[in-house]
XYZ file of C-alpha atoms in Angstrom:
754
model
C -30.106 30.296 -66.732
C -33.858 30.826 -65.821
C -36.649 28.360 -65.082
C -40.396 28.902 -65.768
C -43.491 26.707 -65.087
C -46.182 26.333 -67.759
C -49.135 24.368 -66.343
C -47.068 21.573 -64.860
C -44.270 21.656 -67.461
C -40.965 23.176 -66.369
C -38.791 24.908 -68.952
C -35.235 26.129 -68.767
C -33.800 28.935 -70.911
C -30.075 28.598 -71.494
C -27.778 31.489 -72.135
C -27.341 30.256 -75.669
C -31.004 30.918 -76.442
C -32.027 27.223 -76.678
C -35.083 26.033 -74.723
C -35.820 22.633 -73.219
C -38.977 21.210 -71.633
C -38.876 19.124 -68.505
C -41.814 16.920 -67.586
C -43.563 16.266 -70.962
C -40.972 14.059 -72.560
C -40.264 16.443 -75.547
C -37.044 18.151 -76.252
C -38.835 21.283 -77.520
C -39.132 24.308 -75.272
C -42.178 26.574 -74.558
C -43.454 29.065 -77.129
C -41.803 32.422 -77.267
C -43.381 35.728 -76.327
C -45.466 37.745 -78.779
C -42.696 40.267 -79.390
C -40.294 37.481 -80.196
C -42.830 35.834 -82.526
C -43.056 39.058 -84.524
C -39.339 38.901 -85.078
C -39.434 35.436 -86.628
C -38.525 35.373 -90.318
C -37.877 31.686 -90.956
C -40.763 29.390 -91.871
C -39.148 26.545 -89.854
C -39.017 28.675 -86.771
C -42.646 29.709 -87.209
C -43.708 26.076 -87.596
C -41.718 25.107 -84.544
C -43.389 27.764 -82.463
C -46.762 26.687 -83.789
C -46.133 23.106 -82.658
C -45.217 24.360 -79.229
C -48.420 26.399 -78.988
C -50.494 23.407 -80.043
C -48.785 21.212 -77.419
C -49.431 23.801 -74.730
C -53.060 24.064 -75.781
C -53.483 20.298 -75.455
C -52.036 20.353 -71.920
C -54.376 23.184 -70.844
C -57.394 21.325 -72.184
C -56.403 18.187 -70.301
C -56.061 20.124 -67.055
C -59.457 21.767 -67.473
C -61.076 18.392 -68.096
C -59.648 17.027 -64.879
C -60.961 19.977 -62.892
C -64.428 19.660 -64.373
C -64.582 15.969 -63.439
C -64.095 16.919 -59.727
C -66.991 19.387 -59.647
C -69.710 16.902 -58.410
C -67.514 15.777 -55.500
C -66.850 19.379 -54.485
C -70.573 20.200 -54.608
C -71.384 17.204 -52.340
C -68.766 18.260 -49.806
C -70.094 21.814 -49.683
C -73.646 20.527 -49.119
C -72.450 18.426 -46.126
C -70.761 21.426 -44.602
C -73.914 23.468 -44.911
C -75.865 20.850 -42.893
C -73.273 20.983 -40.079
C -73.324 24.767 -39.722
C -76.188 24.917 -37.139
C -74.592 22.194 -34.996
C -71.263 24.020 -35.008
C -72.941 27.095 -33.686
C -74.488 25.157 -30.819
C -71.146 23.591 -29.953
C -69.531 26.993 -29.880
C -72.056 28.245 -27.354
C -71.656 25.156 -25.148
C -67.852 25.376 -25.188
C -67.960 29.033 -24.224
C -70.210 28.249 -21.273
C -67.989 25.323 -20.184
C -64.922 27.539 -20.334
C -66.548 30.065 -18.008
C -67.452 27.303 -15.529
C -63.899 25.915 -15.518
C -62.390 29.335 -15.009
C -64.642 29.946 -12.000
C -63.813 26.512 -10.574
C -60.106 27.165 -10.983
C -60.327 30.374 -8.991
C -62.241 28.593 -6.221
C -59.671 25.744 -6.127
C -56.820 28.209 -5.884
C -58.462 29.927 -2.917
C -59.068 26.531 -1.235
C -55.447 25.451 -1.838
C -54.187 28.674 -0.309
C -56.320 28.083 2.751
C -55.077 24.478 3.004
C -51.482 25.641 2.887
C -52.206 28.120 5.620
C -53.823 25.333 7.656
C -50.716 23.122 7.147
C -48.497 25.931 8.365
C -50.706 26.504 11.364
C -50.823 22.778 12.088
C -47.017 22.582 11.885
C -46.731 25.518 14.254
C -49.175 23.897 16.636
C -47.166 20.655 16.566
C -43.968 22.599 17.211
C -45.620 24.336 20.115
C -46.914 21.024 21.478
C -43.428 19.497 21.090
C -41.834 22.475 22.830
C -44.421 22.305 25.590
C -43.795 18.570 26.005
C -40.041 19.097 26.057
C -40.417 21.947 28.520
C -42.565 19.765 30.750
C -40.068 16.904 30.406
C -37.181 19.185 31.248
C -39.049 20.611 34.226
C -39.753 17.085 35.478
C -36.125 16.081 34.811
C -34.895 19.129 36.701
C -36.919 18.074 39.717
C -35.871 14.411 39.383
C -32.173 15.066 38.833
C -31.771 16.837 42.140
C -33.363 13.928 43.947
C -31.249 11.413 41.994
C -28.050 13.273 42.804
C -28.917 13.323 46.492
C -29.647 9.569 46.410
C -26.507 8.754 44.383
C -28.461 7.296 41.432
C -25.960 8.496 38.828
C -27.460 6.526 35.938
C -30.945 8.000 36.405
C -29.450 11.463 36.902
C -27.473 11.049 33.664
C -30.644 10.006 31.820
C -32.358 13.177 33.081
C -29.412 15.366 32.145
C -29.190 13.873 28.662
C -32.567 15.420 27.782
C -31.244 18.945 28.305
C -28.040 18.651 26.300
C -29.307 18.972 22.742
C -32.366 21.234 23.191
C -33.350 23.353 20.223
C -33.588 27.136 20.120
C -37.347 27.119 20.798
C -37.005 25.340 24.104
C -33.988 27.486 24.946
C -36.086 30.617 24.309
C -38.863 29.408 26.592
C -36.521 29.105 29.548
C -34.664 32.297 28.755
C -37.903 34.325 28.900
C -38.857 34.802 32.550
C -42.495 35.573 31.676
C -43.029 32.043 30.367
C -41.761 30.252 33.449
C -44.876 29.121 35.316
C -43.747 28.844 38.888
C -40.480 27.590 40.291
C -38.936 24.419 38.878
C -36.492 23.583 41.640
C -36.483 24.135 45.317
C -34.981 27.571 44.826
C -37.123 28.495 41.807
C -34.169 28.464 39.390
C -34.279 27.836 35.669
C -34.809 24.077 34.952
C -32.413 24.142 32.020
C -29.697 25.666 34.155
C -30.377 23.083 36.849
C -29.836 20.248 34.365
C -26.691 21.809 32.940
C -25.213 22.257 36.378
C -26.189 18.705 37.160
C -24.412 17.545 33.992
C -21.191 19.229 35.037
C -21.613 17.762 38.508
C -22.053 14.290 36.976
C -18.956 14.767 34.838
C -16.935 15.621 37.935
C -18.423 12.664 39.797
C -17.679 10.290 36.885
C -14.085 11.528 36.555
C -13.311 11.306 40.267
C -15.182 8.030 40.611
C -13.319 6.516 37.658
C -9.987 7.584 39.160
C -10.951 6.116 42.544
C -11.996 2.848 40.883
C -8.645 2.688 39.144
C -6.834 3.252 42.422
C -8.933 0.580 44.148
C -8.707 -1.719 41.111
C -12.489 -2.121 41.380
C -13.526 -3.379 37.956
C -17.285 -3.169 38.597
C -17.113 0.415 39.776
C -14.755 1.297 36.951
C -17.190 -0.122 34.393
C -20.073 1.810 36.003
C -18.380 5.182 35.643
C -17.003 4.227 32.202
C -20.579 3.805 30.959
C -21.645 7.079 32.595
C -19.583 9.349 30.308
C -21.489 8.728 27.042
C -24.814 9.268 28.853
C -23.792 12.846 29.593
C -22.362 13.264 26.076
C -18.721 13.204 27.177
C -17.458 10.458 24.884
C -13.964 11.925 24.421
C -13.426 12.346 28.177
C -14.559 8.804 28.851
C -12.390 7.352 26.097
C -9.393 9.355 27.273
C -9.926 8.164 30.844
C -10.212 4.559 29.710
C -7.153 4.897 27.454
C -5.179 6.395 30.338
C -6.241 3.457 32.507
C -5.121 0.746 30.033
C -1.941 2.679 29.226
C -1.209 2.879 32.934
C -1.524 -0.897 33.217
C 0.960 -1.248 30.354
C 3.355 1.148 32.042
C 3.187 -0.660 35.385
C 3.755 -4.049 33.732
C 6.817 -2.745 31.881
C 8.168 -1.226 35.085
C 7.790 -4.579 36.870
C 9.602 -6.367 34.046
C 12.412 -3.820 34.012
C 12.696 -4.120 37.780
C 13.104 -7.893 37.434
C 15.722 -7.270 34.757
C 17.625 -4.998 37.126
C 17.651 -7.658 39.847
C 18.985 -10.284 37.404
C 15.738 -12.318 37.289
C 15.172 -11.847 33.566
C 13.693 -14.697 31.640
C 15.866 -16.181 28.923
C 18.865 -14.670 27.179
C 16.976 -11.845 25.441
C 15.566 -9.661 28.245
C 14.781 -6.536 26.210
C 13.093 -8.577 23.500
C 11.103 -10.376 26.192
C 9.883 -7.095 27.706
C 8.979 -5.615 24.336
C 7.189 -8.807 23.293
C 5.166 -8.732 26.523
C 4.315 -5.068 25.864
C 3.073 -5.902 22.361
C 1.083 -8.906 23.533
C -0.620 -6.920 26.297
C -1.514 -4.148 23.858
C -2.980 -6.630 21.397
C -4.914 -8.307 24.228
C -6.387 -4.959 25.290
C -7.528 -4.196 21.752
C -9.061 -7.650 21.327
C -10.855 -7.756 24.663
C -12.066 -4.156 24.967
C -13.107 -3.411 21.379
C -16.594 -4.896 21.734
C -17.235 -3.071 25.041
C -16.046 0.313 23.768
C -17.994 0.057 20.502
C -21.189 -1.001 22.283
C -21.053 1.795 24.875
C -19.497 4.646 22.883
C -20.503 3.770 19.331
C -18.921 1.960 16.404
C -15.350 3.039 15.641
C -14.781 4.623 19.060
C -11.968 2.155 19.810
C -9.774 4.107 17.356
C -9.186 6.834 19.964
C -8.006 4.213 22.470
C -5.734 2.604 19.856
C -4.168 5.989 19.127
C -3.364 6.458 22.815
C -2.036 2.903 23.018
C 0.321 3.582 20.130
C 1.732 6.626 21.936
C 2.137 4.634 25.153
C 3.914 1.833 23.287
C 6.269 4.444 21.824
C 7.063 5.712 25.338
C 7.644 2.283 26.873
C 9.586 0.916 23.894
C 11.849 3.988 23.977
C 12.694 3.175 27.587
C 13.264 -0.527 26.810
C 15.440 0.136 23.762
C 17.394 2.808 25.597
C 18.082 0.295 28.347
C 19.099 -2.233 25.716
C 21.641 0.181 24.235
C 23.089 1.045 27.650
C 23.242 -2.543 28.910
C 25.063 -3.730 25.793
C 27.201 -0.578 25.435
C 26.039 -0.469 21.844
C 27.444 2.944 20.964
C 30.938 2.005 22.121
C 30.874 -1.292 20.255
C 29.679 0.403 17.077
C 32.430 3.004 17.363
C 35.057 0.268 17.813
C 33.707 -1.695 14.865
C 33.661 1.367 12.606
C 37.155 2.437 13.684
C 38.680 -0.985 13.132
C 36.617 -2.098 10.129
C 39.581 -1.774 7.789
C 41.531 -4.247 9.930
C 38.760 -6.850 10.171
C 39.733 -8.680 6.966
C 42.082 -11.669 7.403
C 43.989 -10.494 4.335
C 44.971 -7.283 6.105
C 47.835 -6.814 8.545
C 46.336 -6.059 11.936
C 48.208 -5.322 15.122
C 47.322 -7.624 18.052
C 46.297 -4.709 20.210
C 43.866 -3.606 17.521
C 42.225 -7.033 17.439
C 42.043 -7.117 21.218
C 40.090 -3.856 21.251
C 37.416 -5.233 18.940
C 34.228 -6.738 20.440
C 34.145 -10.502 20.776
C 32.047 -12.258 18.077
C 30.280 -14.364 20.720
C 29.131 -11.219 22.529
C 28.034 -9.631 19.269
C 26.156 -12.828 18.378
C 23.829 -12.454 21.383
C 23.197 -8.795 20.608
C 22.399 -9.571 16.975
C 19.959 -12.318 17.944
C 18.116 -9.948 20.258
C 17.950 -7.173 17.659
C 16.514 -9.645 15.146
C 13.765 -10.607 17.601
C 13.081 -6.930 18.401
C 12.708 -6.096 14.715
C 10.518 -9.098 13.990
C 8.161 -8.533 16.934
C 7.897 -4.827 16.126
C 6.873 -5.469 12.540
C 4.287 -8.035 13.613
C 2.882 -5.572 16.161
C 2.811 -2.694 13.659
C 0.933 -4.821 11.174
C -1.610 -5.795 13.843
C -2.190 -2.290 15.214
C -2.551 -0.684 11.773
C -4.977 -3.359 10.584
C -7.170 -2.927 13.656
C -7.051 0.862 13.400
C -7.999 0.629 9.730
C -11.015 -1.498 10.675
C -12.127 1.157 13.162
C -11.768 3.858 10.510
C -13.997 1.759 8.255
C -16.669 1.725 10.969
C -16.430 5.518 11.334
C -16.739 6.004 7.593
C -19.914 3.945 7.538
C -21.402 6.193 10.210
C -20.104 9.373 8.539
C -17.819 10.316 11.450
C -14.398 9.577 9.954
C -13.110 13.108 10.600
C -13.583 12.925 14.378
C -10.557 10.782 15.174
C -8.400 11.047 12.048
C -4.899 12.477 12.051
C -2.847 14.053 9.289
C -0.392 11.155 9.205
C -2.213 8.226 7.668
C -5.544 6.908 6.437
C -5.885 4.519 9.381
C -5.793 7.281 11.991
C -2.366 6.310 13.351
C 1.015 7.959 13.021
C 2.587 6.527 9.868
C 6.112 6.440 11.312
C 6.030 6.185 15.077
C 8.879 6.710 17.520
C 9.121 2.932 17.860
C 9.547 2.601 14.093
C 12.362 5.160 14.101
C 14.195 3.451 16.976
C 13.882 -0.017 15.450
C 15.034 1.253 12.052
C 18.139 2.750 13.637
C 18.703 -0.487 15.515
C 18.376 -2.504 12.287
C 20.921 -0.240 10.593
C 23.292 -0.931 13.488
C 22.453 -4.619 13.147
C 23.636 -4.673 9.531
C 26.982 -3.115 10.490
C 27.495 -5.528 13.384
C 26.359 -8.577 11.387
C 28.875 -7.852 8.648
C 31.537 -7.436 11.323
C 30.466 -10.712 12.944
C 30.681 -12.534 9.597
C 34.177 -11.171 8.887
C 35.523 -12.001 12.337
C 33.937 -15.463 12.248
C 35.466 -16.202 8.828
C 38.788 -14.931 10.100
C 38.590 -17.260 13.084
C 37.525 -20.210 10.905
C 40.517 -19.609 8.628
C 42.899 -19.318 11.577
C 41.633 -22.674 12.907
C 41.570 -24.316 9.469
C 42.820 -27.899 9.450
C 42.904 -30.781 6.987
C 42.684 -34.355 8.200
C 43.193 -37.025 5.515
C 41.362 -38.742 3.918
C 39.030 -35.707 3.915
C 39.196 -33.901 0.592
C 38.400 -30.466 2.051
C 39.575 -28.582 5.109
C 37.460 -27.682 8.137
C 37.081 -23.986 7.316
C 34.559 -24.519 4.479
C 31.925 -26.169 6.652
C 32.575 -23.733 9.497
C 32.224 -20.679 7.272
C 29.009 -21.759 5.606
C 27.474 -22.820 8.897
C 28.114 -19.257 10.054
C 26.665 -17.814 6.844
C 23.543 -19.953 7.083
C 23.048 -18.863 10.691
C 23.530 -15.182 9.871
C 21.252 -15.191 6.817
C 18.525 -17.030 8.696
C 18.801 -14.419 11.435
C 18.617 -11.621 8.856
C 15.417 -13.089 7.406
C 13.954 -13.291 10.919
C 14.250 -9.486 11.249
C 11.406 -9.222 8.689
C 13.291 -6.251 7.194
C 13.874 -6.618 3.460
C 16.605 -3.961 3.361
C 18.530 -5.730 6.136
C 18.291 -9.061 4.306
C 19.548 -7.487 1.071
C 22.444 -5.781 2.877
C 23.555 -9.030 4.531
C 23.238 -11.066 1.328
C 25.223 -8.504 -0.657
C 27.829 -8.327 2.115
C 28.258 -12.123 2.078
C 29.192 -12.075 -1.591
C 31.810 -9.378 -1.029
C 33.275 -11.056 2.055
C 33.545 -14.428 0.318
C 35.193 -12.865 -2.718
C 37.716 -10.738 -0.820
C 38.450 -12.698 2.327
C 37.682 -16.359 1.773
C 38.448 -16.835 -1.920
C 41.444 -14.521 -1.628
C 42.850 -16.759 1.107
C 42.144 -19.886 -0.981
C 44.005 -18.398 -3.944
C 47.025 -17.682 -1.773
C 47.008 -21.304 -0.625
C 46.919 -22.487 -4.238
C 49.797 -20.241 -5.256
C 52.077 -20.901 -2.304
C 51.085 -24.454 -1.345
C 52.273 -27.890 -2.420
C 50.260 -30.154 -4.686
C 48.395 -31.622 -1.724
C 47.472 -28.184 -0.366
C 46.599 -27.014 -3.858
C 44.147 -29.868 -4.335
C 42.582 -29.178 -0.932
C 42.227 -25.506 -1.864
C 40.627 -26.480 -5.192
C 38.266 -28.806 -3.388
C 37.411 -26.019 -0.936
C 36.595 -23.746 -3.843
C 34.430 -26.430 -5.439
C 32.556 -27.000 -2.203
C 32.167 -23.222 -1.834
C 30.314 -23.097 -5.139
C 28.061 -25.985 -4.068
C 27.331 -24.394 -0.688
C 26.551 -21.006 -2.241
C 23.924 -22.551 -4.513
C 22.454 -24.447 -1.551
C 22.458 -21.269 0.543
C 20.658 -19.323 -2.193
C 18.041 -22.068 -2.515
C 17.482 -22.203 1.250
C 17.212 -18.417 1.537
C 14.813 -18.249 -1.379
C 12.461 -20.669 0.382
C 12.745 -18.717 3.636
C 12.046 -15.294 2.133
C 9.089 -16.605 0.132
C 7.524 -17.638 3.402
C 8.607 -14.606 5.451
C 7.729 -11.949 2.833
C 4.754 -13.618 1.159
C 2.604 -10.552 1.819
C 4.940 -8.074 0.104
C 5.681 -8.774 -3.542
C 7.957 -5.706 -3.775
C 10.175 -6.848 -0.874
C 10.220 -10.407 -2.194
C 11.377 -9.324 -5.653
C 14.059 -7.069 -4.158
C 15.502 -9.865 -2.014
C 15.370 -12.377 -4.855
C 17.340 -9.956 -7.015
C 20.059 -9.867 -4.321
C 20.017 -13.669 -4.159
C 20.577 -13.682 -7.907
C 23.685 -11.541 -7.394
C 24.925 -13.974 -4.721
C 24.406 -16.851 -7.166
C 26.486 -14.902 -9.689
C 29.302 -14.786 -7.112
C 29.064 -18.573 -7.017
C 29.312 -18.719 -10.805
C 32.374 -16.470 -10.678
C 33.986 -18.781 -8.139
C 33.222 -21.735 -10.429
C 34.865 -19.931 -13.355
C 37.907 -19.222 -11.188
C 38.004 -22.876 -10.099
C 37.907 -24.122 -13.669
C 40.710 -21.766 -14.612
C 42.894 -23.278 -11.882
C 41.890 -26.806 -12.937
C 42.907 -25.963 -16.498
C 46.269 -24.831 -15.142
C 46.640 -28.150 -13.307
C 45.766 -30.002 -16.497
C 48.169 -27.926 -18.605
C 51.056 -28.241 -16.168
C 50.656 -31.721 -14.749
C 48.425 -33.830 -16.991
C 48.737 -32.683 -20.577
C 52.513 -33.287 -20.933
C 52.183 -36.870 -19.708
C 49.154 -37.565 -21.909
C 50.996 -36.107 -24.895
C 53.891 -38.517 -24.283
C 51.524 -41.500 -24.039
C 49.794 -40.553 -27.285
C 53.090 -40.057 -29.119
C 54.199 -43.575 -28.137
C 50.835 -45.050 -29.077
C 50.809 -43.371 -32.518
C 54.116 -45.043 -33.361
C 52.585 -48.461 -32.832
C 49.469 -48.110 -34.964
C 48.650 -47.821 -38.622
C 45.270 -47.839 -40.325
C 46.220 -49.355 -43.692
C 46.334 -53.050 -42.705
C 46.124 -55.943 -45.065
C 43.412 -58.517 -44.606
C 45.851 -60.766 -42.784
C 46.899 -57.947 -40.430
C 43.306 -56.960 -39.887
C 42.364 -60.471 -38.830
C 45.029 -60.295 -36.127
C 44.106 -56.762 -34.903
C 40.331 -56.798 -35.107
C 39.406 -58.974 -32.094
C 40.980 -56.624 -29.529
C 41.769 -52.923 -30.065
C 45.300 -53.141 -28.623
C 46.160 -49.533 -29.449
C 43.128 -48.120 -27.646
C 43.375 -50.420 -24.641
C 47.080 -49.751 -23.999
C 46.619 -46.000 -24.430
C 43.583 -45.842 -22.140
C 45.301 -47.890 -19.457
C 48.311 -45.573 -19.489
C 46.154 -42.446 -19.305
C 44.109 -43.959 -16.490
C 47.253 -44.380 -14.426
C 48.009 -40.686 -14.912
C 44.599 -39.362 -13.824
C 43.824 -41.971 -11.151
C 46.152 -40.153 -8.748
C 43.971 -37.046 -9.099
C 40.742 -38.969 -8.478
C 41.679 -39.740 -4.897
C 42.698 -36.132 -4.234
C 39.794 -34.280 -5.811
C 36.076 -33.925 -5.236
C 33.806 -35.586 -7.771
C 33.069 -32.241 -9.398
C 36.729 -31.304 -9.814
C 37.740 -34.773 -11.004
C 34.896 -34.838 -13.534
C 35.949 -31.476 -14.967
C 39.592 -32.600 -15.151
C 38.438 -35.756 -16.917
C 36.546 -33.658 -19.431
C 39.698 -31.670 -20.128
C 41.618 -34.917 -20.741
C 38.887 -36.273 -23.039
C 38.614 -33.005 -24.952
C 42.354 -32.928 -25.526
C 42.424 -36.652 -26.432
C 39.607 -36.406 -28.987
C 41.145 -33.406 -30.738
C 44.640 -34.928 -30.799
C 43.475 -38.286 -32.216
C 41.524 -36.442 -34.919
C 44.563 -34.313 -35.686
C 46.785 -37.378 -35.951
C 44.378 -39.295 -38.172
C 43.820 -36.399 -40.573
C 47.442 -35.262 -40.819
C 49.654 -38.272 -40.103
C 47.705 -41.291 -41.340
C 46.275 -42.870 -44.437
C 43.266 -45.087 -43.892
C 41.965 -47.901 -46.043
C 38.624 -49.654 -45.696
C 39.911 -52.151 -43.126
C 41.788 -49.431 -41.268
C 38.550 -47.419 -41.044
C 36.959 -50.379 -39.278
C 39.902 -50.553 -36.856
C 39.682 -46.797 -36.216
C 35.955 -47.069 -35.541
C 36.573 -49.886 -33.046
C 39.297 -47.846 -31.319
C 37.079 -44.767 -31.020
C 34.194 -46.804 -29.613
C 36.488 -48.446 -27.059
C 38.009 -45.120 -25.980
C 34.569 -43.530 -25.642
C 33.190 -46.371 -23.511
C 36.330 -46.427 -21.377
C 36.223 -42.755 -20.429
C 32.448 -42.781 -19.925
C 33.073 -45.554 -17.406
C 35.634 -43.440 -15.603
C 32.867 -40.953 -14.880
C 31.215 -43.404 -12.440
C 28.379 -44.107 -14.833
C 27.664 -40.408 -15.417
C 29.173 -39.381 -18.730
C 28.895 -35.610 -17.858
C 29.126 -34.768 -21.545
C 32.128 -37.065 -22.166
C 30.327 -38.884 -24.977
C 29.515 -35.551 -26.638
C 33.222 -34.671 -26.725
C 33.836 -37.731 -28.913
C 30.963 -36.860 -31.263
C 33.147 -35.176 -33.891
C 35.681 -38.025 -33.818
C 32.826 -40.507 -34.242
C 31.651 -38.493 -37.249
C 35.133 -38.736 -38.745
C 35.126 -42.541 -38.414
C 31.672 -42.699 -39.949
C 32.851 -40.725 -43.002
C 35.937 -42.914 -43.367
C 33.782 -46.062 -43.358
C 31.694 -45.163 -46.447
C 32.157 -47.433 -49.451
C 32.006 -44.695 -52.091
C 32.395 -40.953 -52.191
C 28.817 -40.472 -53.390
C 27.514 -42.311 -50.341
C 28.473 -39.269 -48.247
C 25.491 -37.384 -49.676
C 23.140 -39.756 -47.858
C 24.720 -39.100 -44.470
C 23.662 -36.388 -42.081
C 26.682 -34.560 -40.777
C 27.250 -31.273 -38.986
C 30.722 -30.861 -40.465
C 31.439 -28.246 -43.096
C 31.902 -29.369 -46.695
C 35.615 -28.546 -46.641
C 36.128 -30.631 -43.479
C 34.223 -33.562 -45.005
C 36.448 -33.487 -48.074
C 39.522 -33.298 -45.862
C 38.391 -36.427 -44.016
C 37.614 -38.284 -47.263
C 41.060 -37.449 -48.614
C 42.530 -39.664 -45.886
C 40.896 -42.776 -47.442
C 43.483 -44.457 -49.594
C 40.883 -45.843 -52.042
C 39.239 -42.497 -52.867
C 40.579 -40.492 -55.768
C 41.142 -36.822 -55.086
C 39.307 -35.906 -58.311
C 36.146 -37.657 -57.101
C 36.405 -35.945 -53.745
C 36.771 -32.490 -55.289
C 33.772 -33.077 -57.561
C 31.615 -33.941 -54.553
C 28.895 -31.358 -53.959
C 27.856 -31.102 -50.304
């Protein structure tokens, strides 16, 4: 397909030979070429081509007319341009001249700028020379002054003179290294001024070091402070900080030695001597950091206290290693741990242990003191570590602000301190030993409580329960005081295992082998165990929330262990209820069954109106039955805790409700008046047993709910009335209940749609 323009009209020739015109609104195409016109033979084709030629002619004429109409406007425009031609020529000449002037000015400006740059360079060089000359003069004056100051003992002025020669640039250095530039002698011997100042600096460093040491020996605080401030003036910050750190560390060491000496002479304060020494060490270290931080930062620069804190941490490691080593030796810890580990399998009261084996074990009272001291050691150490790392982190922040954080950092941690110090390692080992000894202490204490167990009527429980849980409360509180989450979890988990194996195992043996009285005491002990476990978990939860408030991870870990301990309590409760069900099955249920069998023989629920009038005022059946059952269970009430008695009562009520329902639905026929009697009996029985629960029904009323629903169904007047009642019973059960009513036809009951 091809496209051709004909004076504004666009035509398209298709492959089929047809033509179309675009732009003039006609469907006809453009005229054909002359050769094609000669080939035309049809008159219609010739006429068609003629019309196309006429249309094209009209379009050409219209275009020519439009062009001719624009001729006056074009002539006017050309005339205007002719008038501007002279002015354009003038402008061209002016612009050419202006361009030449600007080019010349640009060259001149470039030459001036080059000269100005050269002048700036020369001026800068002159200033550098003046600065060097001034520094040289200052150094020469300082060299003369420093010798006089050293002779007079004016160390501060001498240090100020020396400080000017420490950071000289290469230009000043070159002046003094070139002998030709030295104009006359600077010192008395004509030596180089820069060398004089450098020698004076080294002399001042030696003076400051020896003077600081002498001040320490004399305990002269004023002199010590004077030489302490001298080090940064001669640019010896690290030496000064190290000297100061050695001084404060020495005071720590001497204090610890004095305390250990008092310990050796038996003048220790309190019952926890090692904990007392370590606490004093921590307090002195914290006091040094608090009191000296402002002085060190003001004299040596912000963040400089970090170097002192690092040295203090190392000194604390050294002194604490000595203290803890003494603690281990004084308490013969290794021997006790070996004995405990060797005899651990005999520590349970359920195991058979030879007397000589028990005699070789450490005494619980002795272990108790050791455990208390370890708990204090762990707690104080964690408090100190938190303090020292926080303060070191603050110093690192100061260094980062000044861009000097790399000067005092170590590879261990972001606060510049060792992440796990020697003290941390020793305390962690001690805490691990603590867990082993605490578990041993708990086992031996429970064993002793069981061996001393006694029951004094009218107490419902024996003495061992209170003794054991007093011990457990003491031990768990001590574990929390260590501030070690892993230790707390280990002790809590160990308590659950010990109670399950040792204590509950012993209680079960008492229940199996004991008389009824001992069995009830054992059941009461188990009930009180469950109550005490829940109380212990609640108390521990409050303690750990306070002790570990700053560590959500540790808090969640401990609370998970407390949840496991609570599960032990639930398991003990399940075990208790199993034994109570056995008591009910063996001792209560047979007697209740006999009472019910006798009562069923005396009652019928198809009375006449005359019989109903005699029975309705007082439910004799229910009252006699309840009185008889009360006599059976009243003996248990005086021998059981409230919790155990309430559960036993629930078992009686549950059995009673099911048996009465069974009897009514399988052994009785009930008429309308009998349904009223049954309803009165059920209400009386429900109120009676709720009253036996000391005003707290404990779900007793709910156990009679199904029986109450049965009486409600039996008291309807018609079968259809059941549809209006709301009942949770299945349709088959409802029909079974309705079949007991003597007045209801079985056909009507079967047709009932529920």
